[in-house]
PDB file of C-alpha atoms in Angstrom:
ATOM      1  CA  MET A 273      -8.529  15.117   9.880  1.00  0.00           C
ATOM      2  CA  ILE A 274      -5.602  13.740   7.974  1.00  0.00           C
ATOM      3  CA  LEU A 275      -5.066  10.356   6.361  1.00  0.00           C
ATOM      4  CA  VAL A 276      -1.573   9.548   5.117  1.00  0.00           C
ATOM      5  CA  LEU A 277      -0.875   6.556   2.902  1.00  0.00           C
ATOM      6  CA  LEU A 278       2.703   5.331   2.770  1.00  0.00           C
ATOM      7  CA  ARG A 279       3.998   2.462   0.693  1.00  0.00           C
ATOM      8  CA  HIS A 280       6.830   0.689   2.474  1.00  0.00           C
ATOM      9  CA  GLY A 281      10.390   1.503   1.466  1.00  0.00           C
ATOM     10  CA  GLN A 282      12.133  -0.552  -1.186  1.00  0.00           C
ATOM     11  CA  SER A 283      12.397  -4.201  -0.116  1.00  0.00           C
ATOM     12  CA  GLU A 284      15.212  -6.610  -0.931  1.00  0.00           C
ATOM     13  CA  TRP A 285      12.957  -8.285  -3.498  1.00  0.00           C
ATOM     14  CA  ASN A 286      11.838  -4.952  -5.013  1.00  0.00           C
ATOM     15  CA  LYS A 287      15.532  -4.268  -5.521  1.00  0.00           C
ATOM     16  CA  SER A 288      16.076  -7.688  -7.107  1.00  0.00           C
ATOM     17  CA  ASN A 289      12.992  -7.401  -9.395  1.00  0.00           C
ATOM     18  CA  ILE A 290      11.247 -10.346  -7.729  1.00  0.00           C
ATOM     19  CA  PHE A 291       7.497 -10.821  -7.221  1.00  0.00           C
ATOM     20  CA  THR A 292       6.987 -10.421  -3.475  1.00  0.00           C
ATOM     21  CA  GLY A 293       3.300 -10.570  -2.561  1.00  0.00           C
ATOM     22  CA  TRP A 294       2.757 -12.267   0.808  1.00  0.00           C
ATOM     23  CA  ALA A 295       6.432 -13.195   1.294  1.00  0.00           C
ATOM     24  CA  ASP A 296       7.847 -11.439   4.362  1.00  0.00           C
ATOM     25  CA  VAL A 297      10.895  -9.709   2.925  1.00  0.00           C
ATOM     26  CA  GLU A 298      13.088  -7.148   4.697  1.00  0.00           C
ATOM     27  CA  LEU A 299      13.738  -3.586   3.589  1.00  0.00           C
ATOM     28  CA  SER A 300      16.838  -2.981   1.500  1.00  0.00           C
ATOM     29  CA  PRO A 301      19.335  -0.378   2.779  1.00  0.00           C
ATOM     30  CA  GLU A 302      17.828   1.998   0.194  1.00  0.00           C
ATOM     31  CA  GLY A 303      14.377   1.200   1.593  1.00  0.00           C
ATOM     32  CA  GLU A 304      15.508   2.177   5.085  1.00  0.00           C
ATOM     33  CA  VAL A 305      16.723   5.515   3.688  1.00  0.00           C
ATOM     34  CA  GLU A 306      13.349   5.983   1.955  1.00  0.00           C
ATOM     35  CA  ALA A 307      11.598   5.353   5.291  1.00  0.00           C
ATOM     36  CA  LYS A 308      13.805   7.954   7.011  1.00  0.00           C
ATOM     37  CA  ASN A 309      13.075  10.453   4.234  1.00  0.00           C
ATOM     38  CA  ALA A 310       9.342   9.756   4.576  1.00  0.00           C
ATOM     39  CA  GLY A 311       9.702  10.574   8.259  1.00  0.00           C
ATOM     40  CA  LEU A 312      11.377  13.868   7.421  1.00  0.00           C
ATOM     41  CA  ALA A 313       8.569  14.696   4.996  1.00  0.00           C
ATOM     42  CA  LEU A 314       6.029  13.947   7.742  1.00  0.00           C
ATOM     43  CA  LYS A 315       7.837  15.737  10.581  1.00  0.00           C
ATOM     44  CA  ASP A 316       5.136  18.395  10.912  1.00  0.00           C
ATOM     45  CA  TYR A 317       2.335  15.828  11.278  1.00  0.00           C
ATOM     46  CA  GLN A 318       1.209  14.152  14.484  1.00  0.00           C
ATOM     47  CA  PHE A 319      -0.569  10.812  14.255  1.00  0.00           C
ATOM     48  CA  ASP A 320      -3.006   9.222  16.673  1.00  0.00           C
ATOM     49  CA  ALA A 321      -2.578   5.724  15.254  1.00  0.00           C
ATOM     50  CA  VAL A 322      -0.723   3.753  12.587  1.00  0.00           C
ATOM     51  CA  PHE A 323      -2.237   0.880  10.637  1.00  0.00           C
ATOM     52  CA  CYS A 324       0.086  -1.616   8.967  1.00  0.00           C
ATOM     53  CA  SER A 325      -0.019  -4.963   7.279  1.00  0.00           C
ATOM     54  CA  THR A 326       1.387  -7.973   9.119  1.00  0.00           C
ATOM     55  CA  LEU A 327       4.469  -7.883   6.861  1.00  0.00           C
ATOM     56  CA  SER A 328       7.669  -6.592   8.417  1.00  0.00           C
ATOM     57  CA  ARG A 329       8.618  -4.298   5.522  1.00  0.00           C
ATOM     58  CA  ALA A 330       5.536  -2.157   6.190  1.00  0.00           C
ATOM     59  CA  GLN A 331       5.929  -2.217   9.968  1.00  0.00           C
ATOM     60  CA  LYS A 332       9.624  -1.338   9.838  1.00  0.00           C
ATOM     61  CA  THR A 333       8.951   1.526   7.426  1.00  0.00           C
ATOM     62  CA  ALA A 334       6.425   3.011   9.854  1.00  0.00           C
ATOM     63  CA  GLU A 335       8.749   2.523  12.819  1.00  0.00           C
ATOM     64  CA  ILE A 336      11.672   4.221  11.068  1.00  0.00           C
ATOM     65  CA  ALA A 337       9.532   7.042   9.664  1.00  0.00           C
ATOM     66  CA  LEU A 338       7.842   7.945  12.942  1.00  0.00           C
ATOM     67  CA  ARG A 339      10.708   7.336  15.363  1.00  0.00           C
ATOM     68  CA  PRO A 340      10.860   8.514  18.162  1.00  0.00           C
ATOM     69  CA  PHE A 341       7.161   9.525  18.364  1.00  0.00           C
ATOM     70  CA  MET A 342       5.562   6.227  17.445  1.00  0.00           C
ATOM     71  CA  PRO A 343       1.786   6.185  18.118  1.00  0.00           C
ATOM     72  CA  PRO A 344      -0.095   2.915  18.715  1.00  0.00           C
ATOM     73  CA  MET A 345       0.311   0.498  15.790  1.00  0.00           C
ATOM     74  CA  PHE A 346      -2.417  -1.868  14.620  1.00  0.00           C
ATOM     75  CA  CYS A 347      -1.496  -4.643  12.200  1.00  0.00           C
ATOM     76  CA  SER A 348      -3.858  -6.671  10.028  1.00  0.00           C
ATOM     77  CA  LYS A 349      -3.598  -9.183   7.200  1.00  0.00           C
ATOM     78  CA  ALA A 350      -6.371  -7.172   5.531  1.00  0.00           C
ATOM     79  CA  LEU A 351      -3.707  -4.590   4.587  1.00  0.00           C
ATOM     80  CA  ASN A 352      -1.209  -7.142   3.248  1.00  0.00           C
ATOM     81  CA  GLU A 353       0.042  -6.947  -0.321  1.00  0.00           C
ATOM     82  CA  ARG A 354      -1.977  -8.938  -2.844  1.00  0.00           C
ATOM     83  CA  SER A 355      -0.852 -12.519  -3.283  1.00  0.00           C
ATOM     84  CA  TYR A 356       1.021 -13.200  -6.505  1.00  0.00           C
ATOM     85  CA  GLY A 357       0.507 -16.944  -6.085  1.00  0.00           C
ATOM     86  CA  GLU A 358       2.862 -19.026  -8.203  1.00  0.00           C
ATOM     87  CA  LEU A 359       4.798 -15.922  -9.274  1.00  0.00           C
ATOM     88  CA  GLU A 360       5.996 -15.102  -5.750  1.00  0.00           C
ATOM     89  CA  GLY A 361       9.736 -15.448  -5.344  1.00  0.00           C
ATOM     90  CA  LYS A 362      10.251 -15.454  -9.118  1.00  0.00           C
ATOM     91  CA  ASN A 363      12.142 -12.869 -11.137  1.00  0.00           C
ATOM     92  CA  LYS A 364       9.792 -10.620 -13.128  1.00  0.00           C
ATOM     93  CA  ASP A 365      11.937 -10.668 -16.268  1.00  0.00           C
ATOM     94  CA  GLU A 366      12.137 -14.469 -16.183  1.00  0.00           C
ATOM     95  CA  MET A 367       8.351 -14.665 -15.851  1.00  0.00           C
ATOM     96  CA  ARG A 368       7.990 -12.338 -18.860  1.00  0.00           C
ATOM     97  CA  LYS A 369      10.023 -14.837 -20.900  1.00  0.00           C
ATOM     98  CA  ILE A 370       7.702 -17.654 -19.836  1.00  0.00           C
ATOM     99  CA  TYR A 371       4.294 -15.949 -19.966  1.00  0.00           C
ATOM    100  CA  GLY A 372       4.968 -12.952 -22.217  1.00  0.00           C
ATOM    101  CA  SER A 373       5.247  -9.286 -21.271  1.00  0.00           C
ATOM    102  CA  GLU A 374       1.604  -8.543 -22.064  1.00  0.00           C
ATOM    103  CA  GLN A 375       0.286 -11.302 -19.775  1.00  0.00           C
ATOM    104  CA  ILE A 376       2.558 -10.211 -16.914  1.00  0.00           C
ATOM    105  CA  HIS A 377       1.381  -6.622 -17.386  1.00  0.00           C
ATOM    106  CA  ILE A 378      -2.258  -7.776 -17.254  1.00  0.00           C
ATOM    107  CA  TRP A 379      -1.662  -9.775 -14.069  1.00  0.00           C
ATOM    108  CA  ARG A 380       0.145  -6.875 -12.425  1.00  0.00           C
ATOM    109  CA  ARG A 381      -2.175  -4.042 -13.460  1.00  0.00           C
ATOM    110  CA  SER A 382      -5.641  -5.392 -14.277  1.00  0.00           C
ATOM    111  CA  TYR A 383      -8.370  -4.945 -11.686  1.00  0.00           C
ATOM    112  CA  THR A 384      -9.890  -8.423 -12.082  1.00  0.00           C
ATOM    113  CA  GLU A 385      -7.206 -10.704 -13.575  1.00  0.00           C
ATOM    114  CA  LYS A 386      -5.421 -13.071 -11.167  1.00  0.00           C
ATOM    115  CA  PRO A 387      -1.961 -14.558 -11.573  1.00  0.00           C
ATOM    116  CA  PRO A 388      -1.917 -18.360 -11.178  1.00  0.00           C
ATOM    117  CA  GLY A 389      -2.893 -19.164  -7.590  1.00  0.00           C
ATOM    118  CA  GLY A 390      -2.903 -15.478  -6.628  1.00  0.00           C
ATOM    119  CA  GLU A 391      -5.239 -12.542  -6.045  1.00  0.00           C
ATOM    120  CA  SER A 392      -6.574  -9.846  -8.317  1.00  0.00           C
ATOM    121  CA  LEU A 393      -6.605  -6.198  -7.261  1.00  0.00           C
ATOM    122  CA  LYS A 394     -10.363  -6.646  -6.788  1.00  0.00           C
ATOM    123  CA  ASP A 395      -9.697  -9.450  -4.290  1.00  0.00           C
ATOM    124  CA  CYS A 396      -7.350  -7.082  -2.470  1.00  0.00           C
ATOM    125  CA  PHE A 397      -9.983  -4.320  -2.562  1.00  0.00           C
ATOM    126  CA  ASP A 398     -12.587  -6.708  -1.133  1.00  0.00           C
ATOM    127  CA  ARG A 399     -10.485  -7.345   1.992  1.00  0.00           C
ATOM    128  CA  VAL A 400      -8.969  -3.856   2.422  1.00  0.00           C
ATOM    129  CA  LEU A 401     -12.210  -1.879   2.229  1.00  0.00           C
ATOM    130  CA  PRO A 402     -14.222  -3.620   4.995  1.00  0.00           C
ATOM    131  CA  TYR A 403     -11.240  -3.273   7.337  1.00  0.00           C
ATOM    132  CA  TYR A 404     -10.827   0.399   6.445  1.00  0.00           C
ATOM    133  CA  LYS A 405     -14.519   1.110   7.027  1.00  0.00           C
ATOM    134  CA  LYS A 406     -14.593  -0.761  10.347  1.00  0.00           C
ATOM    135  CA  GLU A 407     -11.245   0.165  11.900  1.00  0.00           C
ATOM    136  CA  ILE A 408      -9.830   3.294  10.244  1.00  0.00           C
ATOM    137  CA  GLU A 409     -12.686   5.440   8.956  1.00  0.00           C
ATOM    138  CA  PRO A 410     -14.414   5.774  12.360  1.00  0.00           C
ATOM    139  CA  ARG A 411     -11.183   7.125  13.856  1.00  0.00           C
ATOM    140  CA  LEU A 412     -10.929   9.677  11.053  1.00  0.00           C
ATOM    141  CA  PHE A 413     -14.527  10.724  11.680  1.00  0.00           C
ATOM    142  CA  ARG A 414     -13.577  11.305  15.331  1.00  0.00           C
ATOM    143  CA  GLY A 415     -10.917  13.749  14.139  1.00  0.00           C
ATOM    144  CA  GLN A 416      -7.871  11.513  14.473  1.00  0.00           C
ATOM    145  CA  ASN A 417      -4.866  11.705  12.152  1.00  0.00           C
ATOM    146  CA  ILE A 418      -4.013   8.284  10.755  1.00  0.00           C
ATOM    147  CA  LEU A 419      -1.036   6.797   8.909  1.00  0.00           C
ATOM    148  CA  VAL A 420      -1.596   3.651   6.844  1.00  0.00           C
ATOM    149  CA  CYS A 421       1.706   2.005   5.961  1.00  0.00           C
ATOM    150  CA  ALA A 422       1.122  -0.843   3.551  1.00  0.00           C
ATOM    151  CA  HIS A 423       1.829  -2.006  -0.002  1.00  0.00           C
ATOM    152  CA  GLY A 424       1.430  -0.954  -3.602  1.00  0.00           C
ATOM    153  CA  ASN A 425      -1.747  -2.923  -4.235  1.00  0.00           C
ATOM    154  CA  SER A 426      -3.444  -2.613  -0.848  1.00  0.00           C
ATOM    155  CA  LEU A 427      -2.925   1.150  -1.099  1.00  0.00           C
ATOM    156  CA  ARG A 428      -4.126   1.212  -4.721  1.00  0.00           C
ATOM    157  CA  ALA A 429      -7.303  -0.493  -3.478  1.00  0.00           C
ATOM    158  CA  LEU A 430      -7.735   2.173  -0.819  1.00  0.00           C
ATOM    159  CA  ILE A 431      -7.053   5.012  -3.264  1.00  0.00           C
ATOM    160  CA  LYS A 432      -9.645   3.517  -5.619  1.00  0.00           C
ATOM    161  CA  TYR A 433     -12.231   3.907  -2.862  1.00  0.00           C
ATOM    162  CA  LEU A 434     -11.088   7.298  -1.561  1.00  0.00           C
ATOM    163  CA  GLU A 435     -10.908   8.939  -4.994  1.00  0.00           C
ATOM    164  CA  ASN A 436     -13.772   6.978  -6.598  1.00  0.00           C
ATOM    165  CA  ILE A 437     -11.501   5.732  -9.373  1.00  0.00           C
ATOM    166  CA  SER A 438     -12.969   3.430 -12.019  1.00  0.00           C
ATOM    167  CA  ASP A 439     -11.863  -0.167 -12.573  1.00  0.00           C
ATOM    168  CA  GLU A 440     -10.178   0.927 -15.792  1.00  0.00           C
ATOM    169  CA  GLU A 441      -8.420   4.017 -14.429  1.00  0.00           C
ATOM    170  CA  ILE A 442      -6.963   2.252 -11.378  1.00  0.00           C
ATOM    171  CA  THR A 443      -4.744   0.227 -13.725  1.00  0.00           C
ATOM    172  CA  GLU A 444      -2.776   3.424 -14.428  1.00  0.00           C
ATOM    173  CA  ILE A 445      -2.111   4.321 -10.787  1.00  0.00           C
ATOM    174  CA  GLU A 446       1.476   3.819  -9.604  1.00  0.00           C
ATOM    175  CA  ILE A 447       2.530   4.316  -5.983  1.00  0.00           C
ATOM    176  CA  PRO A 448       6.238   4.908  -5.404  1.00  0.00           C
ATOM    177  CA  THR A 449       7.974   3.377  -2.395  1.00  0.00           C
ATOM    178  CA  GLY A 450       8.556   5.630   0.594  1.00  0.00           C
ATOM    179  CA  ALA A 451       6.610   8.647  -0.731  1.00  0.00           C
ATOM    180  CA  PRO A 452       3.737   9.751   1.567  1.00  0.00           C
ATOM    181  CA  ILE A 453       0.354  10.663   0.090  1.00  0.00           C
ATOM    182  CA  VAL A 454      -1.533  13.066   2.367  1.00  0.00           C
ATOM    183  CA  TYR A 455      -5.308  13.474   2.303  1.00  0.00           C
ATOM    184  CA  HIS A 456      -6.975  16.310   4.189  1.00  0.00           C
ATOM    185  CA  LEU A 457     -10.523  15.104   4.735  1.00  0.00           C
ATOM    186  CA  GLU A 458     -13.852  16.489   5.870  1.00  0.00           C
ATOM    187  CA  ARG A 459     -16.084  13.516   6.563  1.00  0.00           C
ATOM    188  CA  GLU A 460     -16.007  11.570   3.286  1.00  0.00           C
ATOM    189  CA  GLN A 461     -14.791  14.478   1.159  1.00  0.00           C
ATOM    190  CA  ILE A 462     -11.178  15.001   0.129  1.00  0.00           C
ATOM    191  CA  VAL A 463     -10.380  18.674   0.680  1.00  0.00           C
ATOM    192  CA  GLU A 464      -6.756  18.449  -0.399  1.00  0.00           C
ATOM    193  CA  LYS A 465      -4.343  15.777  -1.609  1.00  0.00           C
ATOM    194  CA  LEU A 466      -0.570  16.180  -1.344  1.00  0.00           C
ATOM    195  CA  GLN A 467       2.219  13.940  -2.621  1.00  0.00           C
ATOM    196  CA  LEU A 468       5.236  14.478  -0.361  1.00  0.00           C
TER     197      LEU A 468
END
C-alpha cells in the first residue's frame, strides 16, 4: 500500500510572503506548474482515493496533478492548514518588524506555541490525526493507494505521527510545495520513503 503526501502548489499568498492559514487563496501560475510537475512525478502511481482540505489550493493541486484519472476526492476541514489567527493576511516581513524575527520563528515552527488567535502545530495534530485514523488509515490497511493533498502544517502533523518524530525534531521539518512524499507501507510500518 502506498500513501503519498503532497503539499499544494505555491499559492498567491505564498508568492507574496503573506501568512495564509485558513484563508482560501488560489494557486499562483507557478503553483499550477508545480501541480503539473507533481502529476508527472506520480504518473506511475494509481490512487484509489484522494483526501484534501476544504481549501481550494489543495483541491486544485490534486485535480491538476491527477488529471485525467481523478479518483474519488474526500475533503475535510480536519486537513486544513493551521490557523495563523491575527497574522493571516499580513506580510511576514512586516510582522517580523512588529513582533521580532525570533517570535515569528517560534510561532511558525514551535510545536506548542500559538500565534495570537491562532493554532499551534499541536492543535493541528490533534484534529488531523483522528481524521487520518478514522478515514484514511483503514483504507490503507485494505490495500488502497491514497493521496493526501493538504498544507505544510497539516502534513507536518501527519509526518510527525507516521515517522514518530519528537516534538522538538518536528520543528526542523520543512515540506516544499508541489513535491510528493511517497510512503510504501506494510500495516503501520514504513518500508520505504521517497521524495519525488
